[in-house]
C-alpha cells in the first residue's frame, strides 16, 4: 500500500547523460484530491491550482532548504491569488481565491483575463529553523502557471527550462490528478560548446513534446516507465524519489496566536453575536471556533503593553 501511494504522489529527479540536462517528474493524486476537495472551486480554478501544485513539486529535491517553499501568483484578473507551499518533508497544501462573478454561471473565462497584472512570488522561508526568508518576484505575462514559471527561470535564474504539465480526472474514479515533467540545463555547466548545447537542448525538447497527457497522468505507466519511453536514447538515470504528502500545518494554537496579533477593534468586528470568533483555514477549510473570552485576555494584554 505504501509503495502504491509512493508511486502516486512523488517527485522523481532524473538526469539525461547524453545531453547533460537534469529534470524532475512530478505526479500527484492524493495531494491534488486533498487540496481540491477542501474547496468547491470552479473547474478552471481547480485546473490552474492543480498545475501550480505540480510546479511547486518540481522544486522539491532540487532545492536544499529547511522550512517551507512556496509559489504564489497574485493577480488582478479573474484569479486573485493562488498559493501552494511545501515543506522540506514534502508536505504540500494550496488554495486559490478568485473573482466569483467572473466564473459565475459555469461560463469559461477568457484566458487573457485570468492573470491580469500578475506577479509570481517564489519564497523560501527557513526562519523556523533559524534561517532567513528569501523571495524572488517576477511580473508574469503567461496565461498559465507553467508559463509564469518559465518567465521566472528566464529572467531571474537564466537557466534554460522547459515544462510539460497535465491535469485531468481519473477515468475510473473521477478523482483529480496532475503531473508534469520539468527539464533544465545544469546551472554553471560550461564544459560544452554552445553549438553542442543548443543541439542537445533541441533534441531533448523534441522527445519531451511527444509525451501525452495520458502518459504524464498515469494510466498504467509508472513515472520511470514514461521517462524511459521518452528518453531511452539519452541515457536517462533516475534518483531516489521524494514522496509528497498532503497536509496542512494549521492548528488551534497557531490560529490563536495569529488572532492575538489583530488590533482589538478588528477582533471585535470578527466577533459573532454570542461573542465567539470563527476562523476557517484557507488551505484546508478546517474550522476553529473560539469561545468568548478565549482570546480577549490575550488581546487586552497585547493592547495594554502597547500603551
Ligand atoms: Zn489548515
mmCIF file of C-alpha atoms and ligand atoms in Angstrom:
data_model
loop_
_atom_site.group_PDB
_atom_site.id
_atom_site.type_symbol
_atom_site.label_atom_id
_atom_site.label_comp_id
_atom_site.label_asym_id
_atom_site.label_seq_id
_atom_site.Cartn_x
_atom_site.Cartn_y
_atom_site.Cartn_z
ATOM 1 C CA UNK A 1 0.000 0.000 0.000
ATOM 2 C CA UNK A 2 2.753 2.435 0.957
ATOM 3 C CA UNK A 3 4.501 1.713 -2.315
ATOM 4 C CA UNK A 4 1.370 2.321 -4.305
ATOM 5 C CA UNK A 5 0.896 5.731 -2.687
ATOM 6 C CA UNK A 6 4.581 6.490 -3.178
ATOM 7 C CA UNK A 7 4.035 5.904 -6.848
ATOM 8 C CA UNK A 8 1.047 8.235 -6.933
ATOM 9 C CA UNK A 9 2.499 11.232 -5.166
ATOM 10 C CA UNK A 10 6.166 11.511 -5.966
ATOM 11 C CA UNK A 11 8.881 13.685 -7.364
ATOM 12 C CA UNK A 12 11.379 11.630 -9.348
ATOM 13 C CA UNK A 13 14.612 13.503 -10.126
ATOM 14 C CA UNK A 14 16.422 12.347 -13.264
ATOM 15 C CA UNK A 15 19.478 13.127 -15.349
ATOM 16 C CA UNK A 16 19.943 12.840 -19.107
ATOM 17 C CA UNK A 17 23.557 11.755 -19.598
ATOM 18 C CA UNK A 18 23.968 12.429 -23.280
ATOM 19 C CA UNK A 19 22.512 15.935 -23.167
ATOM 20 C CA UNK A 20 23.754 16.874 -19.677
ATOM 21 C CA UNK A 21 20.296 18.010 -18.620
ATOM 22 C CA UNK A 22 18.501 17.379 -15.383
ATOM 23 C CA UNK A 23 14.806 17.067 -14.684
ATOM 24 C CA UNK A 24 12.034 16.137 -12.315
ATOM 25 C CA UNK A 25 8.921 14.086 -12.942
ATOM 26 C CA UNK A 26 6.113 15.105 -10.585
ATOM 27 C CA UNK A 27 2.956 13.054 -10.295
ATOM 28 C CA UNK A 28 0.265 13.908 -7.754
ATOM 29 C CA UNK A 29 -3.004 12.187 -6.964
ATOM 30 C CA UNK A 30 -3.813 12.186 -3.247
ATOM 31 C CA UNK A 31 -2.368 15.678 -2.902
ATOM 32 C CA UNK A 32 -4.494 17.130 -5.697
ATOM 33 C CA UNK A 33 -7.551 15.345 -4.334
ATOM 34 C CA UNK A 34 -6.913 16.688 -0.820
ATOM 35 C CA UNK A 35 -6.396 20.287 -1.929
ATOM 36 C CA UNK A 36 -9.272 20.470 -4.394
ATOM 37 C CA UNK A 37 -11.877 18.660 -2.315
ATOM 38 C CA UNK A 38 -11.311 21.035 0.625
ATOM 39 C CA UNK A 39 -12.997 23.666 -1.555
ATOM 40 C CA UNK A 40 -15.621 23.888 -4.260
ATOM 41 C CA UNK A 41 -13.666 25.756 -6.916
ATOM 42 C CA UNK A 42 -14.970 26.283 -10.440
ATOM 43 C CA UNK A 43 -13.350 23.785 -12.803
ATOM 44 C CA UNK A 44 -10.885 26.248 -14.434
ATOM 45 C CA UNK A 45 -9.646 27.325 -10.984
ATOM 46 C CA UNK A 46 -9.191 23.694 -9.940
ATOM 47 C CA UNK A 47 -7.135 23.028 -13.054
ATOM 48 C CA UNK A 48 -4.871 26.025 -12.548
ATOM 49 C CA UNK A 49 -4.322 25.251 -8.882
ATOM 50 C CA UNK A 50 -3.526 21.610 -9.690
ATOM 51 C CA UNK A 51 -0.915 22.819 -12.164
ATOM 52 C CA UNK A 52 0.617 25.077 -9.523
ATOM 53 C CA UNK A 53 0.838 22.072 -7.147
ATOM 54 C CA UNK A 54 2.855 20.188 -9.761
ATOM 55 C CA UNK A 55 5.150 23.156 -10.358
ATOM 56 C CA UNK A 56 5.824 23.534 -6.622
ATOM 57 C CA UNK A 57 6.621 19.817 -6.578
ATOM 58 C CA UNK A 58 9.234 20.331 -9.271
ATOM 59 C CA UNK A 59 11.348 22.303 -6.772
ATOM 60 C CA UNK A 60 11.301 19.501 -4.208
ATOM 61 C CA UNK A 61 14.581 17.654 -4.208
ATOM 62 C CA UNK A 62 16.207 20.294 -6.430
ATOM 63 C CA UNK A 63 16.434 22.893 -3.716
ATOM 64 C CA UNK A 64 18.006 22.356 -0.318
ATOM 65 C CA UNK A 65 16.045 24.082 2.411
ATOM 66 C CA UNK A 66 14.709 23.514 5.914
ATOM 67 C CA UNK A 67 11.291 25.067 6.254
ATOM 68 C CA UNK A 68 8.727 25.991 3.633
ATOM 69 C CA UNK A 69 8.966 26.619 -0.069
ATOM 70 C CA UNK A 70 6.063 28.457 -1.671
ATOM 71 C CA UNK A 71 4.827 29.510 -5.089
ATOM 72 C CA UNK A 72 2.344 32.348 -5.160
ATOM 73 C CA UNK A 73 0.567 34.036 -8.054
ATOM 74 C CA UNK A 74 -1.072 37.367 -7.215
ATOM 75 C CA UNK A 75 -3.251 38.879 -9.909
ATOM 76 C CA UNK A 76 -5.994 41.419 -10.584
ATOM 77 C CA UNK A 77 -7.890 39.329 -13.124
ATOM 78 C CA UNK A 78 -10.358 36.515 -12.620
ATOM 79 C CA UNK A 79 -7.730 34.888 -10.414
ATOM 80 C CA UNK A 80 -6.745 36.946 -7.370
ATOM 81 C CA UNK A 81 -4.386 34.657 -5.545
ATOM 82 C CA UNK A 82 -3.062 31.137 -5.836
ATOM 83 C CA UNK A 83 -0.733 29.759 -3.188
ATOM 84 C CA UNK A 84 0.992 26.416 -2.882
ATOM 85 C CA UNK A 85 3.507 25.588 -0.227
ATOM 86 C CA UNK A 86 5.541 22.515 0.530
ATOM 87 C CA UNK A 87 7.781 21.700 3.476
ATOM 88 C CA UNK A 88 11.215 20.129 3.205
ATOM 89 C CA UNK A 89 9.482 16.882 4.268
ATOM 90 C CA UNK A 90 7.280 17.046 1.184
ATOM 91 C CA UNK A 91 4.044 18.041 2.941
ATOM 92 C CA UNK A 92 2.041 20.090 0.458
ATOM 93 C CA UNK A 93 -1.049 22.315 0.560
ATOM 94 C CA UNK A 94 -2.608 25.074 -1.516
ATOM 95 C CA UNK A 95 -5.576 27.333 -2.105
ATOM 96 C CA UNK A 96 -6.952 29.866 -4.541
ATOM 97 C CA UNK A 97 -9.071 32.972 -4.293
ATOM 98 C CA UNK A 98 -10.776 34.417 -7.343
ATOM 99 C CA UNK A 99 -13.415 36.786 -8.656
ATOM 100 C CA UNK A 100 -16.609 34.764 -8.101
ATOM 101 C CA UNK A 101 -18.548 36.834 -10.637
ATOM 102 C CA UNK A 102 -16.041 36.043 -13.382
ATOM 103 C CA UNK A 103 -16.722 32.325 -13.011
ATOM 104 C CA UNK A 104 -20.443 32.533 -12.285
ATOM 105 C CA UNK A 105 -22.811 30.522 -14.439
ATOM 106 C CA UNK A 106 -20.200 27.987 -15.429
ATOM 107 C CA UNK A 107 -19.033 30.096 -18.375
ATOM 108 C CA UNK A 108 -15.463 29.862 -19.447
ATOM 109 C CA UNK A 109 -13.288 32.834 -18.616
ATOM 110 C CA UNK A 110 -11.129 34.337 -21.332
ATOM 111 C CA UNK A 111 -7.659 33.087 -20.584
ATOM 112 C CA UNK A 112 -6.264 36.585 -21.192
ATOM 113 C CA UNK A 113 -8.237 37.796 -18.189
ATOM 114 C CA UNK A 114 -7.121 35.113 -15.747
ATOM 115 C CA UNK A 115 -3.798 36.609 -14.701
ATOM 116 C CA UNK A 116 -4.102 40.323 -15.400
ATOM 117 C CA UNK A 117 -1.358 42.373 -13.733
ATOM 118 C CA UNK A 118 0.051 39.227 -12.220
ATOM 119 C CA UNK A 119 3.234 38.528 -10.311
ATOM 120 C CA UNK A 120 4.783 35.231 -9.375
ATOM 121 C CA UNK A 121 6.479 35.108 -5.987
ATOM 122 C CA UNK A 122 8.833 32.291 -5.060
ATOM 123 C CA UNK A 123 9.616 32.159 -1.366
ATOM 124 C CA UNK A 124 11.898 30.004 0.728
ATOM 125 C CA UNK A 125 11.143 30.523 4.402
ATOM 126 C CA UNK A 126 13.708 28.967 6.729
ATOM 127 C CA UNK A 127 13.000 31.215 9.717
ATOM 128 C CA UNK A 128 11.571 28.380 11.814
ATOM 129 C CA UNK A 129 14.957 26.663 11.556
ATOM 130 C CA UNK A 130 16.842 29.845 12.425
ATOM 131 C CA UNK A 131 17.457 30.765 8.796
ATOM 132 C CA UNK A 132 16.271 33.546 6.538
ATOM 133 C CA UNK A 133 13.313 34.222 4.321
ATOM 134 C CA UNK A 134 14.229 34.765 0.686
ATOM 135 C CA UNK A 135 11.822 35.852 -2.009
ATOM 136 C CA UNK A 136 12.037 36.369 -5.738
ATOM 137 C CA UNK A 137 9.253 38.171 -7.586
ATOM 138 C CA UNK A 138 8.699 38.444 -11.321
ATOM 139 C CA UNK A 139 5.948 40.110 -13.290
ATOM 140 C CA UNK A 140 4.340 37.478 -15.478
ATOM 141 C CA UNK A 141 2.565 37.632 -18.778
ATOM 142 C CA UNK A 142 1.649 33.988 -19.166
ATOM 143 C CA UNK A 143 -1.824 32.539 -19.230
ATOM 144 C CA UNK A 144 -0.947 29.505 -17.137
ATOM 145 C CA UNK A 145 1.167 28.907 -14.044
ATOM 146 C CA UNK A 146 3.679 26.885 -16.087
ATOM 147 C CA UNK A 147 4.240 29.827 -18.442
ATOM 148 C CA UNK A 148 4.707 32.047 -15.404
ATOM 149 C CA UNK A 149 7.359 29.719 -14.037
ATOM 150 C CA UNK A 150 9.256 29.764 -17.330
ATOM 151 C CA UNK A 151 9.297 33.568 -17.187
ATOM 152 C CA UNK A 152 10.791 33.292 -13.714
ATOM 153 C CA UNK A 153 13.560 30.927 -14.793
ATOM 154 C CA UNK A 154 14.347 33.031 -17.859
ATOM 155 C CA UNK A 155 14.513 36.350 -16.030
ATOM 156 C CA UNK A 156 15.761 35.526 -12.556
ATOM 157 C CA UNK A 157 17.814 32.387 -12.836
ATOM 158 C CA UNK A 158 18.701 32.473 -16.538
ATOM 159 C CA UNK A 159 18.544 28.698 -16.637
ATOM 160 C CA UNK A 160 17.058 27.201 -19.822
ATOM 161 C CA UNK A 161 13.939 25.375 -18.603
ATOM 162 C CA UNK A 162 11.071 23.536 -20.234
ATOM 163 C CA UNK A 163 7.986 22.066 -18.627
ATOM 164 C CA UNK A 164 5.074 19.899 -19.712
ATOM 165 C CA UNK A 165 2.110 19.513 -17.395
ATOM 166 C CA UNK A 166 -1.221 17.720 -17.475
ATOM 167 C CA UNK A 167 -4.289 17.965 -15.258
ATOM 168 C CA UNK A 168 -7.254 15.655 -15.541
ATOM 169 C CA UNK A 169 -9.646 13.317 -13.851
ATOM 170 C CA UNK A 170 -9.074 9.610 -13.394
ATOM 171 C CA UNK A 171 -11.412 7.948 -15.938
ATOM 172 C CA UNK A 172 -12.445 5.273 -13.407
ATOM 173 C CA UNK A 173 -12.799 7.195 -10.149
ATOM 174 C CA UNK A 174 -13.362 10.730 -11.414
ATOM 175 C CA UNK A 175 -10.734 11.984 -8.981
ATOM 176 C CA UNK A 176 -8.438 14.836 -9.961
ATOM 177 C CA UNK A 177 -4.801 14.144 -10.670
ATOM 178 C CA UNK A 178 -1.955 16.165 -12.082
ATOM 179 C CA UNK A 179 1.563 15.612 -13.328
ATOM 180 C CA UNK A 180 4.446 17.255 -15.074
ATOM 181 C CA UNK A 181 7.977 16.907 -16.367
ATOM 182 C CA UNK A 182 10.461 19.728 -15.956
ATOM 183 C CA UNK A 183 13.750 19.681 -17.877
ATOM 184 C CA UNK A 184 16.506 22.096 -17.076
ATOM 185 C CA UNK A 185 20.086 22.929 -18.001
ATOM 186 C CA UNK A 186 22.582 22.335 -15.227
ATOM 187 C CA UNK A 187 23.418 25.629 -13.567
ATOM 188 C CA UNK A 188 27.032 26.595 -14.196
ATOM 189 C CA UNK A 189 27.522 23.972 -16.928
ATOM 190 C CA UNK A 190 30.221 25.453 -19.162
ATOM 191 C CA UNK A 191 32.177 22.453 -20.424
ATOM 192 C CA UNK A 192 30.223 22.189 -23.673
ATOM 193 C CA UNK A 193 30.383 24.241 -26.829
ATOM 194 C CA UNK A 194 27.340 26.487 -27.292
ATOM 195 C CA UNK A 195 26.543 24.681 -30.545
ATOM 196 C CA UNK A 196 26.517 21.253 -28.852
ATOM 197 C CA UNK A 197 24.430 22.660 -26.032
ATOM 198 C CA UNK A 198 21.840 24.012 -28.431
ATOM 199 C CA UNK A 199 21.722 20.695 -30.290
ATOM 200 C CA UNK A 200 21.273 18.722 -27.073
ATOM 201 C CA UNK A 201 18.521 21.011 -25.880
ATOM 202 C CA UNK A 202 16.698 20.890 -29.208
ATOM 203 C CA UNK A 203 16.839 17.085 -29.362
ATOM 204 C CA UNK A 204 15.512 16.656 -25.811
ATOM 205 C CA UNK A 205 12.723 19.161 -26.490
ATOM 206 C CA UNK A 206 11.603 17.045 -29.452
ATOM 207 C CA UNK A 207 11.379 13.995 -27.186
ATOM 208 C CA UNK A 208 9.616 15.953 -24.461
ATOM 209 C CA UNK A 209 6.992 17.222 -26.888
ATOM 210 C CA UNK A 210 5.938 13.662 -27.667
ATOM 211 C CA UNK A 211 4.735 12.936 -24.136
ATOM 212 C CA UNK A 212 0.950 12.638 -23.951
ATOM 213 C CA UNK A 213 -1.360 13.760 -21.158
ATOM 214 C CA UNK A 214 -2.243 10.112 -20.501
ATOM 215 C CA UNK A 215 1.421 9.183 -20.075
ATOM 216 C CA UNK A 216 2.016 12.063 -17.695
ATOM 217 C CA UNK A 217 -1.047 11.297 -15.590
ATOM 218 C CA UNK A 218 -0.501 7.565 -15.363
ATOM 219 C CA UNK A 219 -2.935 5.165 -16.954
ATOM 220 C CA UNK A 220 -0.877 2.144 -16.033
ATOM 221 C CA UNK A 221 2.577 3.634 -16.529
ATOM 222 C CA UNK A 222 4.895 4.496 -13.663
ATOM 223 C CA UNK A 223 6.894 7.737 -13.932
ATOM 224 C CA UNK A 224 10.036 5.667 -14.604
ATOM 225 C CA UNK A 225 8.389 3.799 -17.457
ATOM 226 C CA UNK A 226 7.365 7.121 -19.008
ATOM 227 C CA UNK A 227 10.885 8.546 -18.593
ATOM 228 C CA UNK A 228 12.493 5.520 -20.240
ATOM 229 C CA UNK A 229 9.953 5.580 -23.025
ATOM 230 C CA UNK A 230 10.721 9.252 -23.731
ATOM 231 C CA UNK A 231 14.432 9.461 -23.111
ATOM 232 C CA UNK A 232 15.920 5.954 -23.506
ATOM 233 C CA UNK A 233 18.269 7.247 -26.237
ATOM 234 C CA UNK A 234 19.523 9.942 -23.873
ATOM 235 C CA UNK A 235 20.834 7.654 -21.149
ATOM 236 C CA UNK A 236 18.287 8.569 -18.509
ATOM 237 C CA UNK A 237 19.327 7.999 -14.884
ATOM 238 C CA UNK A 238 16.785 8.277 -12.104
ATOM 239 C CA UNK A 239 17.481 9.213 -8.488
ATOM 240 C CA UNK A 240 15.688 8.460 -5.257
ATOM 241 C CA UNK A 241 12.091 9.618 -5.392
ATOM 242 C CA UNK A 242 10.794 12.144 -2.885
ATOM 243 C CA UNK A 243 7.302 11.326 -1.620
ATOM 244 C CA UNK A 244 4.773 14.154 -1.421
ATOM 245 C CA UNK A 245 2.070 14.000 1.235
ATOM 246 C CA UNK A 246 -0.946 16.262 1.502
ATOM 247 C CA UNK A 247 -1.362 18.111 4.762
ATOM 248 C CA UNK A 248 -1.843 21.423 6.494
ATOM 249 C CA UNK A 249 0.230 22.768 9.349
ATOM 250 C CA UNK A 250 -2.588 24.829 10.859
ATOM 251 C CA UNK A 251 -3.619 24.099 14.453
ATOM 252 C CA UNK A 252 -5.618 25.743 17.191
ATOM 253 C CA UNK A 253 -2.658 27.301 18.970
ATOM 254 C CA UNK A 254 -1.266 28.782 15.754
ATOM 255 C CA UNK A 255 -4.636 30.301 14.847
ATOM 256 C CA UNK A 256 -4.978 31.738 18.337
ATOM 257 C CA UNK A 257 -1.511 33.282 18.085
ATOM 258 C CA UNK A 258 -2.494 34.783 14.728
ATOM 259 C CA UNK A 259 -5.679 36.252 16.267
ATOM 260 C CA UNK A 260 -3.668 37.802 19.084
ATOM 261 C CA UNK A 261 -1.909 39.963 16.528
ATOM 262 C CA UNK A 262 -5.136 41.625 15.342
ATOM 263 C CA UNK A 263 -5.950 45.087 16.713
ATOM 264 C CA UNK A 264 -8.734 44.885 19.334
ATOM 265 C CA UNK A 265 -11.211 46.770 17.115
ATOM 266 C CA UNK A 266 -10.760 44.328 14.235
ATOM 267 C CA UNK A 267 -11.136 41.406 16.597
ATOM 268 C CA UNK A 268 -14.398 42.909 17.903
ATOM 269 C CA UNK A 269 -15.671 43.171 14.334
ATOM 270 C CA UNK A 270 -14.972 39.455 13.811
ATOM 271 C CA UNK A 271 -16.986 38.505 16.861
ATOM 272 C CA UNK A 272 -20.347 36.847 16.310
ATOM 273 C CA UNK A 273 -23.422 37.767 18.386
ATOM 274 C CA UNK A 274 -22.676 35.182 21.052
ATOM 275 C CA UNK A 275 -19.130 36.512 21.394
ATOM 276 C CA UNK A 276 -17.414 33.623 19.609
ATOM 277 C CA UNK A 277 -14.891 34.051 16.820
ATOM 278 C CA UNK A 278 -14.778 31.546 13.989
ATOM 279 C CA UNK A 279 -11.770 31.123 11.751
ATOM 280 C CA UNK A 280 -11.583 28.878 8.708
ATOM 281 C CA UNK A 281 -8.177 27.825 7.399
ATOM 282 C CA UNK A 282 -7.920 28.944 3.787
ATOM 283 C CA UNK A 283 -5.771 25.960 2.911
ATOM 284 C CA UNK A 284 -7.640 23.001 4.381
ATOM 285 C CA UNK A 285 -11.038 24.550 5.304
ATOM 286 C CA UNK A 286 -10.699 23.309 8.896
ATOM 287 C CA UNK A 287 -12.849 25.463 11.157
ATOM 288 C CA UNK A 288 -11.724 26.809 14.524
ATOM 289 C CA UNK A 289 -14.201 28.283 16.991
ATOM 290 C CA UNK A 290 -13.005 30.363 19.909
ATOM 291 C CA UNK A 291 -15.379 30.934 22.807
ATOM 292 C CA UNK A 292 -15.987 34.439 24.091
ATOM 293 C CA UNK A 293 -13.121 35.183 26.435
ATOM 294 C CA UNK A 294 -10.723 32.703 24.883
ATOM 295 C CA UNK A 295 -8.833 35.420 23.039
ATOM 296 C CA UNK A 296 -9.986 38.552 24.934
ATOM 297 C CA UNK A 297 -7.477 38.252 27.715
ATOM 298 C CA UNK A 298 -4.654 37.947 25.282
ATOM 299 C CA UNK A 299 -5.750 40.967 23.288
ATOM 300 C CA UNK A 300 -6.181 43.097 26.413
ATOM 301 C CA UNK A 301 -2.689 42.097 27.406
ATOM 302 C CA UNK A 302 -1.348 42.989 23.966
ATOM 303 C CA UNK A 303 -3.030 46.377 23.675
ATOM 304 C CA UNK A 304 -2.190 47.086 27.316
ATOM 305 C CA UNK A 305 1.503 46.625 26.762
ATOM 306 C CA UNK A 306 1.401 48.729 23.620
ATOM 307 C CA UNK A 307 0.306 51.815 25.531
HETATM 308 ZN ZN1 LIG B 1 -5.281 24.270 7.565
#
